[in-house]
Short mmCIF file of C-alpha atoms in Angstrom, two decimals:
data_model
loop_
_atom_site.label_atom_id
_atom_site.label_comp_id
_atom_site.label_asym_id
_atom_site.label_seq_id
_atom_site.Cartn_x
_atom_site.Cartn_y
_atom_site.Cartn_z
CA MET M 4 -43.38 -42.35 6.91
CA ILE M 5 -43.57 -39.48 9.44
CA VAL M 6 -39.84 -38.68 9.42
CA PRO M 7 -39.22 -38.72 5.62
CA PHE M 8 -42.30 -36.60 4.94
CA SER M 9 -41.37 -34.18 7.75
CA PHE M 10 -37.92 -33.95 6.19
CA LEU M 11 -39.45 -32.92 2.87
CA LEU M 12 -41.64 -30.29 4.52
CA TYR M 13 -38.72 -28.74 6.37
CA PHE M 14 -36.71 -28.77 3.14
CA PHE M 15 -39.21 -26.40 1.54
CA ASN M 16 -39.70 -24.47 4.77
CA THR M 17 -36.00 -23.58 4.84
CA MET M 18 -35.91 -22.80 1.14
CA ASP M 19 -38.94 -20.49 1.22
CA ARG M 20 -37.52 -18.62 4.22
CA ALA M 21 -33.99 -18.19 2.89
CA ASN M 22 -34.66 -17.40 -0.77
CA ILE M 23 -34.85 -13.70 0.09
CA SER M 24 -31.08 -13.76 0.67
CA PHE M 25 -30.48 -14.74 -2.97
CA ALA M 26 -33.24 -12.54 -4.39
CA ALA M 27 -31.66 -9.57 -2.61
CA LEU M 28 -28.60 -9.94 -4.85
CA ARG M 29 -30.70 -8.50 -7.72
CA MET M 30 -33.73 -6.87 -6.12
CA GLY M 31 -31.78 -3.61 -5.90
CA GLU M 32 -31.99 -3.35 -9.68
CA SER M 33 -35.80 -3.13 -9.42
CA MET M 34 -36.03 -1.15 -6.20
CA THR M 35 -33.43 0.62 -4.09
CA MET M 36 -32.46 -1.51 -1.08
CA THR M 37 -29.95 -0.24 1.48
CA ALA M 38 -28.38 -2.35 4.24
CA ILE M 39 -30.93 -0.90 6.67
CA ASP M 40 -33.78 -1.72 4.25
CA PHE M 41 -32.60 -5.31 4.06
CA GLY M 42 -32.37 -5.42 7.86
CA ASN M 43 -36.02 -4.29 7.99
CA VAL M 44 -37.02 -6.95 5.45
CA VAL M 45 -35.28 -9.65 7.50
CA SER M 46 -36.81 -8.38 10.74
CA ALA M 47 -40.36 -8.18 9.35
CA PHE M 48 -40.49 -11.95 9.03
CA PHE M 49 -39.36 -12.45 12.62
CA ILE M 50 -41.90 -9.98 14.04
CA SER M 51 -44.89 -12.03 12.87
CA TYR M 52 -42.99 -15.27 13.48
CA LEU M 53 -42.56 -14.16 17.09
CA ILE M 54 -46.15 -13.03 17.63
CA PHE M 55 -47.92 -16.07 16.19
CA GLN M 56 -45.88 -19.02 17.48
CA ILE M 57 -47.56 -19.57 20.83
CA PRO M 58 -51.11 -19.11 19.43
CA SER M 59 -50.24 -21.50 16.62
CA ASN M 60 -49.03 -24.23 18.95
CA MET M 61 -52.08 -23.77 21.16
CA ILE M 62 -54.16 -24.43 18.05
CA ILE M 63 -52.18 -27.55 17.10
CA GLU M 64 -52.88 -29.03 20.55
CA ARG M 65 -56.57 -28.30 20.08
CA ILE M 66 -57.26 -29.42 16.49
CA GLY M 67 -54.32 -31.78 15.77
CA ALA M 68 -51.23 -31.66 13.58
CA LYS M 69 -52.75 -33.04 10.40
CA ARG M 70 -55.20 -30.20 9.88
CA TRP M 71 -53.17 -27.33 11.28
CA ILE M 72 -49.76 -28.06 9.76
CA GLY M 73 -51.35 -28.68 6.36
CA THR M 74 -53.17 -25.35 6.56
CA ILE M 75 -50.15 -23.26 7.50
CA ILE M 76 -47.97 -24.88 4.81
CA ILE M 77 -50.47 -23.93 2.13
CA GLY M 78 -50.51 -20.41 3.59
CA TRP M 79 -46.76 -19.92 3.50
CA GLY M 80 -46.56 -21.35 -0.02
CA LEU M 81 -49.04 -18.73 -1.21
CA SER M 82 -47.17 -16.03 0.73
CA THR M 83 -43.97 -17.00 -1.07
CA MET M 84 -45.69 -16.72 -4.43
CA VAL M 85 -46.92 -13.22 -3.55
CA MET M 86 -43.29 -12.02 -3.71
CA PHE M 87 -43.45 -12.42 -7.50
CA PHE M 88 -45.67 -9.33 -7.66
CA VAL M 89 -44.00 -6.87 -5.23
CA THR M 90 -42.88 -3.48 -6.56
CA SER M 91 -41.56 -1.66 -3.47
CA ILE M 92 -39.61 -2.30 -0.27
CA THR M 93 -42.80 -1.71 1.72
CA GLN M 94 -44.57 -4.50 -0.17
CA VAL M 95 -41.59 -6.80 0.36
CA ILE M 96 -41.75 -6.10 4.11
CA TRP M 97 -45.47 -6.90 4.24
CA ALA M 98 -45.04 -10.07 2.17
CA ARG M 99 -42.33 -11.28 4.55
CA PHE M 100 -44.54 -10.39 7.52
CA LEU M 101 -47.31 -12.54 5.99
CA LEU M 102 -44.85 -15.40 5.46
CA GLY M 103 -43.88 -15.22 9.14
CA ILE M 104 -47.53 -15.55 10.22
CA PHE M 105 -47.87 -18.92 8.51
CA GLU M 106 -44.36 -20.26 9.11
CA ALA M 107 -44.57 -19.41 12.83
CA GLY M 108 -46.37 -22.62 13.72
CA PHE M 109 -44.39 -25.06 11.60
CA PHE M 110 -41.09 -25.66 13.39
CA PRO M 111 -42.37 -25.65 17.00
CA GLY M 112 -45.37 -27.64 15.83
CA MET M 113 -43.11 -30.28 14.31
CA ILE M 114 -40.92 -30.49 17.43
CA TYR M 115 -44.06 -30.97 19.52
CA TYR M 116 -45.37 -33.49 16.99
CA MET M 117 -42.19 -35.57 17.25
CA ALA M 118 -42.58 -35.64 21.04
CA LEU M 119 -45.93 -37.37 20.38
CA TRP M 120 -44.28 -40.01 18.22
CA PHE M 121 -40.80 -40.75 19.58
CA PRO M 122 -39.50 -41.67 23.07
CA GLY M 123 -37.07 -39.18 24.61
CA ARG M 124 -34.04 -41.45 24.21
CA GLU M 125 -34.49 -41.37 20.41
CA ARG M 126 -35.31 -37.70 19.89
CA ALA M 127 -31.82 -36.27 19.33
CA ARG M 128 -31.31 -38.68 16.43
CA VAL M 129 -34.76 -38.06 14.97
CA THR M 130 -34.46 -34.31 15.47
CA ALA M 131 -31.03 -34.34 13.85
CA PHE M 132 -32.44 -36.16 10.81
CA PHE M 133 -35.30 -33.67 10.63
CA MET M 134 -32.79 -30.80 10.80
CA LEU M 135 -30.85 -32.35 7.93
CA ALA M 136 -33.60 -31.04 5.70
CA ALA M 137 -32.34 -27.51 6.29
CA MET M 138 -28.86 -28.59 5.25
CA ALA M 139 -30.12 -30.48 2.20
CA SER M 140 -32.27 -27.51 1.23
CA ALA M 141 -29.31 -25.14 1.25
CA ILE M 142 -27.06 -27.60 -0.60
CA VAL M 143 -29.62 -28.02 -3.37
CA ALA M 144 -31.44 -24.70 -3.31
CA GLY M 145 -28.38 -22.46 -2.90
CA PRO M 146 -26.83 -23.16 -6.31
CA ILE M 147 -30.25 -23.43 -7.98
CA SER M 148 -31.45 -20.15 -6.44
CA GLY M 149 -28.25 -18.40 -7.48
CA TYR M 150 -28.71 -19.66 -11.04
CA ILE M 151 -32.40 -18.68 -11.23
CA VAL M 152 -31.70 -15.18 -9.93
CA GLY M 153 -28.80 -14.66 -12.34
CA HIS M 154 -30.13 -16.33 -15.50
CA PHE M 155 -33.87 -17.09 -15.40
CA HIS M 156 -35.48 -14.09 -17.09
CA VAL M 157 -38.78 -15.19 -18.65
CA ALA M 158 -41.76 -13.24 -20.02
CA GLY M 159 -40.13 -9.93 -19.12
CA TYR M 160 -39.86 -10.74 -15.39
CA GLU M 161 -36.59 -10.81 -13.48
CA GLY M 162 -35.08 -14.05 -12.21
CA TRP M 163 -35.56 -13.12 -8.56
CA ARG M 164 -39.32 -12.91 -9.10
CA TRP M 165 -39.43 -16.34 -10.71
CA LEU M 166 -37.43 -17.67 -7.77
CA PHE M 167 -40.38 -17.09 -5.43
CA MET M 168 -42.97 -18.46 -7.84
CA ILE M 169 -40.99 -21.61 -8.69
CA GLU M 170 -40.29 -22.40 -5.03
CA GLY M 171 -43.78 -21.51 -3.76
CA VAL M 172 -45.88 -23.82 -5.92
CA PRO M 173 -44.46 -27.16 -4.61
CA THR M 174 -45.01 -25.95 -1.04
CA VAL M 175 -48.74 -25.51 -1.65
CA LEU M 176 -48.96 -29.04 -3.07
CA LEU M 177 -47.13 -30.49 -0.05
CA GLY M 178 -49.52 -28.68 2.27
CA ILE M 179 -52.42 -30.45 0.60
CA LEU M 180 -50.64 -33.82 1.00
CA CYS M 181 -50.38 -33.27 4.77
CA PHE M 182 -54.10 -33.95 5.10
CA PHE M 183 -53.53 -37.46 3.73
CA VAL M 184 -50.10 -38.40 5.17
CA PHE M 185 -50.11 -37.17 8.77
CA ALA M 186 -51.75 -38.85 11.75
CA ASP M 187 -52.18 -37.08 15.08
CA GLY M 188 -50.37 -39.82 17.00
CA PRO M 189 -49.37 -43.50 16.69
CA GLU M 190 -52.70 -44.67 18.10
CA THR M 191 -54.53 -43.21 15.06
CA ALA M 192 -51.94 -44.18 12.41
CA LYS M 193 -53.71 -46.77 10.29
CA TRP M 194 -50.59 -47.39 8.20
CA LEU M 195 -48.71 -48.71 11.29
CA PRO M 196 -48.93 -52.48 11.97
CA GLU M 197 -51.18 -53.13 14.97
CA GLU M 198 -48.34 -54.62 17.01
CA GLY M 199 -46.03 -51.68 16.32
CA ARG M 200 -48.81 -49.21 17.08
CA ALA M 201 -49.52 -50.84 20.43
CA TRP M 202 -45.82 -50.99 21.39
CA LEU M 203 -45.12 -47.35 20.51
CA THR M 204 -48.24 -46.10 22.27
CA SER M 205 -47.27 -48.08 25.37
CA GLU M 206 -43.71 -46.71 25.35
CA LEU M 207 -44.88 -43.11 25.10
CA LYS M 208 -47.46 -43.56 27.86
CA ARG M 209 -44.85 -45.16 30.12
CA GLU M 210 -42.51 -42.20 29.57
CA GLN M 211 -45.25 -39.72 30.40
CA ALA M 212 -46.46 -41.64 33.47
CA LYS M 213 -44.03 -39.84 35.81
CA PHE M 214 -45.96 -36.63 35.13
CA ALA M 215 -49.40 -38.24 35.40
CA ASN M 216 -50.29 -36.66 38.75
CA GLN M 217 -49.41 -33.17 37.69
CA PRO M 218 -52.35 -30.88 36.82
CA LYS M 219 -52.66 -29.39 33.36
CA ALA M 220 -50.51 -26.29 33.27
CA ARG M 221 -52.00 -22.91 32.57
CA LEU M 222 -50.20 -20.47 30.27
CA GLY M 223 -49.16 -18.31 33.22
CA ASP M 224 -47.71 -21.31 35.06
CA VAL M 225 -45.75 -22.40 31.99
CA LEU M 226 -44.22 -18.96 31.55
CA MET M 227 -43.18 -18.76 35.23
CA ASN M 228 -40.76 -21.68 34.82
CA VAL M 229 -37.17 -20.41 35.20
CA THR M 230 -35.79 -23.40 33.28
CA LEU M 231 -37.99 -22.49 30.32
CA TRP M 232 -36.59 -18.95 30.30
CA LYS M 233 -33.02 -20.22 30.41
CA LEU M 234 -33.64 -22.67 27.57
CA ALA M 235 -35.23 -19.85 25.59
CA ALA M 236 -32.28 -17.51 26.23
CA VAL M 237 -29.83 -20.17 25.05
CA TYR M 238 -31.72 -20.69 21.82
CA MET M 239 -32.42 -16.98 21.25
CA CYS M 240 -28.79 -15.88 21.35
CA VAL M 241 -27.32 -18.58 19.15
CA GLN M 242 -30.19 -18.34 16.68
CA ALA M 243 -29.73 -14.57 16.49
CA ALA M 244 -26.31 -15.30 15.01
CA VAL M 245 -27.23 -18.32 12.91
CA GLN M 246 -30.45 -17.02 11.35
CA THR M 247 -29.15 -13.58 10.47
CA ALA M 248 -25.90 -15.05 9.14
CA GLN M 249 -27.83 -17.39 6.85
CA LEU M 250 -29.65 -14.40 5.35
CA TYR M 251 -26.70 -11.98 5.30
CA MET M 252 -23.90 -14.24 4.06
CA PRO M 253 -24.69 -13.95 0.32
CA ARG M 254 -24.65 -10.14 0.59
CA LEU M 255 -21.45 -10.25 2.66
CA PHE M 256 -19.66 -12.43 0.11
CA ARG M 257 -20.79 -10.08 -2.65
CA ALA M 258 -19.39 -7.12 -0.67
CA MET M 259 -16.03 -8.89 -0.16
CA ASP M 260 -15.37 -8.40 -3.88
CA PHE M 261 -13.82 -11.80 -4.56
CA GLY M 262 -15.21 -11.62 -8.09
CA LEU M 263 -17.89 -14.25 -7.43
CA SER M 264 -20.97 -14.45 -9.65
CA ASP M 265 -24.48 -15.05 -8.28
CA SER M 266 -24.11 -18.75 -9.15
CA ASP M 267 -20.69 -18.89 -7.46
CA ILE M 268 -22.16 -17.40 -4.28
CA GLY M 269 -24.89 -20.05 -4.39
CA TRP M 270 -22.22 -22.76 -4.43
CA VAL M 271 -20.31 -21.10 -1.59
CA MET M 272 -23.49 -21.03 0.50
CA ALA M 273 -23.84 -24.77 -0.04
CA ILE M 274 -20.54 -25.47 1.77
CA PRO M 275 -21.69 -25.04 5.41
CA TYR M 276 -24.79 -27.10 4.78
CA ALA M 277 -22.81 -29.90 3.13
CA VAL M 278 -20.65 -30.03 6.28
CA GLY M 279 -23.72 -29.81 8.50
CA PHE M 280 -25.41 -32.59 6.55
CA ILE M 281 -22.64 -34.92 7.73
CA ALA M 282 -22.06 -33.44 11.20
CA LEU M 283 -25.67 -33.12 12.35
CA PRO M 284 -26.69 -36.82 12.36
CA LEU M 285 -23.30 -37.98 13.67
CA TRP M 286 -23.42 -35.43 16.49
CA GLY M 287 -27.03 -36.35 17.26
CA MET M 288 -26.13 -40.05 17.43
CA SER M 289 -23.23 -39.24 19.75
CA SER M 290 -25.60 -37.32 22.02
CA ASP M 291 -28.12 -40.18 22.04
CA ARG M 292 -25.45 -42.80 22.67
CA THR M 293 -24.07 -40.97 25.72
CA GLY M 294 -27.37 -39.39 26.81
CA GLU M 295 -25.43 -36.11 27.18
CA ARG M 296 -27.07 -32.94 25.87
CA LYS M 297 -25.44 -29.85 27.44
CA TRP M 298 -21.88 -30.08 26.12
CA HIS M 299 -23.01 -31.60 22.85
CA SER M 300 -24.92 -28.34 22.38
CA ALA M 301 -22.22 -26.00 23.73
CA LEU M 302 -19.33 -27.19 21.55
CA PRO M 303 -21.05 -26.50 18.20
CA MET M 304 -22.23 -23.13 19.56
CA ALA M 305 -18.57 -22.28 20.21
CA ALA M 306 -17.86 -23.25 16.59
CA VAL M 307 -20.48 -20.73 15.42
CA SER M 308 -18.64 -18.01 17.34
CA ILE M 309 -15.26 -19.11 15.93
CA THR M 310 -16.72 -18.85 12.42
CA PHE M 311 -17.24 -15.11 12.71
CA VAL M 312 -13.96 -14.47 14.51
CA VAL M 313 -12.18 -16.07 11.54
CA MET M 314 -14.27 -14.05 9.07
CA ALA M 315 -13.50 -10.82 10.93
CA LEU M 316 -9.74 -11.40 11.14
CA THR M 317 -8.99 -12.85 7.70
CA HIS M 318 -9.38 -11.41 4.21
CA THR M 319 -8.67 -14.24 1.79
CA LEU M 320 -11.21 -16.37 -0.01
CA SER M 321 -9.68 -19.63 1.29
CA ALA M 322 -9.96 -18.46 4.91
CA GLN M 323 -13.56 -17.37 4.38
CA LEU M 324 -14.43 -20.74 2.86
CA ALA M 325 -12.86 -22.47 5.87
CA ALA M 326 -14.95 -20.26 8.14
CA VAL M 327 -18.24 -21.20 6.47
CA ALA M 328 -17.24 -24.88 6.76
CA ILE M 329 -16.78 -24.38 10.53
CA PHE M 330 -20.22 -22.74 10.55
CA GLY M 331 -21.61 -25.98 9.10
CA PHE M 332 -20.43 -27.95 12.13
CA GLY M 333 -21.73 -25.20 14.40
CA MET M 334 -25.29 -25.83 13.29
CA ALA M 335 -25.06 -29.38 14.72
CA TYR M 336 -26.14 -27.97 18.12
CA MET M 337 -29.78 -28.30 17.05
CA GLY M 338 -29.85 -32.10 17.35
CA PRO M 339 -28.86 -32.32 21.06
CA TYR M 340 -30.53 -29.04 22.02
CA TRP M 341 -34.14 -29.83 21.10
CA PRO M 342 -34.54 -32.98 23.25
CA MET M 343 -33.72 -30.86 26.32
CA PRO M 344 -37.11 -29.09 26.60
CA SER M 345 -39.07 -32.37 26.60
CA ALA M 346 -36.60 -33.84 29.14
CA MET M 347 -36.62 -30.83 31.49
CA LEU M 348 -40.21 -29.54 31.18
CA THR M 349 -43.45 -31.36 31.96
CA PRO M 350 -45.60 -32.73 29.11
CA SER M 351 -48.43 -30.51 30.33
CA GLY M 352 -47.94 -27.31 28.41
CA LEU M 353 -45.03 -28.71 26.39
CA ALA M 354 -46.40 -27.46 23.08
CA VAL M 355 -46.66 -23.92 24.47
CA SER M 356 -43.18 -24.20 26.01
CA ILE M 357 -41.65 -25.26 22.70
CA ALA M 358 -43.45 -22.44 20.91
CA PHE M 359 -42.21 -19.96 23.52
CA ILE M 360 -38.61 -21.12 23.05
CA ASN M 361 -38.85 -20.88 19.29
CA SER M 362 -40.57 -17.50 19.53
CA CYS M 363 -37.57 -16.25 21.50
CA SER M 364 -35.48 -17.56 18.63
CA SER M 365 -37.58 -15.31 16.41
CA LEU M 366 -36.93 -12.41 18.75
CA GLY M 367 -33.23 -13.14 18.31
CA GLY M 368 -33.67 -13.16 14.54
CA PHE M 369 -35.57 -9.87 14.67
CA LEU M 370 -33.01 -8.16 16.88
CA GLY M 371 -30.13 -9.68 14.94
CA GLY M 372 -31.53 -8.41 11.64
CA LYS M 373 -32.10 -4.90 12.99
CA ILE M 374 -28.73 -4.70 14.76
CA LEU M 375 -26.71 -6.10 11.88
CA GLY M 376 -28.35 -3.75 9.41
CA TYR M 377 -27.15 -0.75 11.42
CA VAL M 378 -23.79 -2.31 12.35
CA ASP M 379 -23.08 -3.23 8.73
CA GLN M 380 -23.91 0.26 7.50
CA THR M 381 -22.04 2.03 10.34
CA TYR M 382 -19.02 -0.19 11.00
CA GLY M 383 -18.90 -2.36 7.91
CA MET M 384 -18.57 -6.13 7.59
CA THR M 385 -15.98 -6.50 10.34
CA GLY M 386 -18.33 -4.99 12.90
CA ALA M 387 -21.11 -7.32 11.74
CA PHE M 388 -18.84 -10.35 12.16
CA TRP M 389 -17.85 -9.41 15.70
CA ALA M 390 -21.49 -8.82 16.66
CA MET M 391 -22.40 -12.30 15.42
CA ALA M 392 -19.41 -13.86 17.21
CA ILE M 393 -20.58 -12.58 20.60
CA MET M 394 -24.12 -13.98 20.43
CA PRO M 395 -23.32 -17.75 20.67
CA LEU M 396 -20.98 -17.09 23.60
CA LEU M 397 -23.93 -15.67 25.52
CA SER M 398 -25.82 -18.91 24.82
CA ILE M 399 -22.98 -20.98 26.25
CA LEU M 400 -22.83 -18.84 29.40
CA VAL M 401 -26.53 -19.50 30.08
CA LEU M 402 -26.33 -23.16 29.08
CA ILE M 403 -23.66 -24.01 31.65
CA THR M 404 -26.01 -22.86 34.46
CA LEU M 405 -28.56 -25.57 33.53
CA ARG M 406 -28.68 -29.02 35.12
CA VAL M 407 -29.51 -31.17 32.13
CA PRO M 408 -30.46 -34.82 32.90
CA ARG M 409 -28.88 -37.63 30.92
CA GLU M 410 -31.20 -39.76 28.81
CA ARG M 411 -29.75 -43.22 28.49
CA LYS M 412 -31.08 -46.01 26.33
CA ALA M 413 -33.35 -48.51 28.02
#
């Protein structure tokens, strides 16, 4: 029950974050939006996302996942609906900032939550399945969002406004369901059979026993861990490329002048996620089967870099479509990457550590959005592609300095 429902939540999380990329195709008709303006809109989300992640995960440790995750989901659903009413770039920026406040706690909170439910040897597979929601969201929401923006003009309001309202309402309803579906750990899950509950609780306690004699870490102690900083740097650099690309790609394909309609661009944006939908679980299973995490993360990161090299050097639609397919495989790094923090860092302070890593991802998204806005406007698309190609290579350089333990099946 936990995994399918988490999948559904992440589906809407990804959709509500990325719908700005499709709305931007037509928002310029209501308000002037330059490349730099769009960079500021993208970055606004990551500023609040960065600031509020650690506090949010400190709260989830204190009050439990059921209450906190349900609350923030309702909050980001309402924040999405607010976009229906914006009339200026400034209001768009503030609405995205508000969205970042609520979304900040979701992803790191869910990664921490899975560490409470699944033994380490199973986490790459479970994490990969969870990440599939992002792929499924883009496959389904991309074409639908493109259609709504281009054709859904009701009651005198543009399609891009309805996009936010239509996609925000289900999120609020799911947030309410969290209070009834989630349990704060297997020991309190009444829907689990007693035998299964006892076995899972025992497995998790056995795994954590090696850290039993370690004192509870203070925030300062957690942040002094060099391994944590390296893990954060790895994730920050590759996410700077991936997150900004996900938001910029529709605008970039529009600028390439291939004659694509809004709906066509929506279908093109579904391609990498269709590939990722297949690659992510298979790559996660490969990582679990071998217990190897480092190179299973590095190879897809290299694919992300190759994506943008191809996009920078080629100018045909077929080559660009091949590049976005390569990008789909590149996103498979998330399955083997996320078990590494729980394998390399102590359970004490793990929630804060995960939030710190993901907040550095937000810093990457913020910097990527700002940099690409200026690069795009100054050097054009080719410059933007080369900038994005460099970022995953930096992740690989840091990753190879880490000694990552293997996690073999019992």
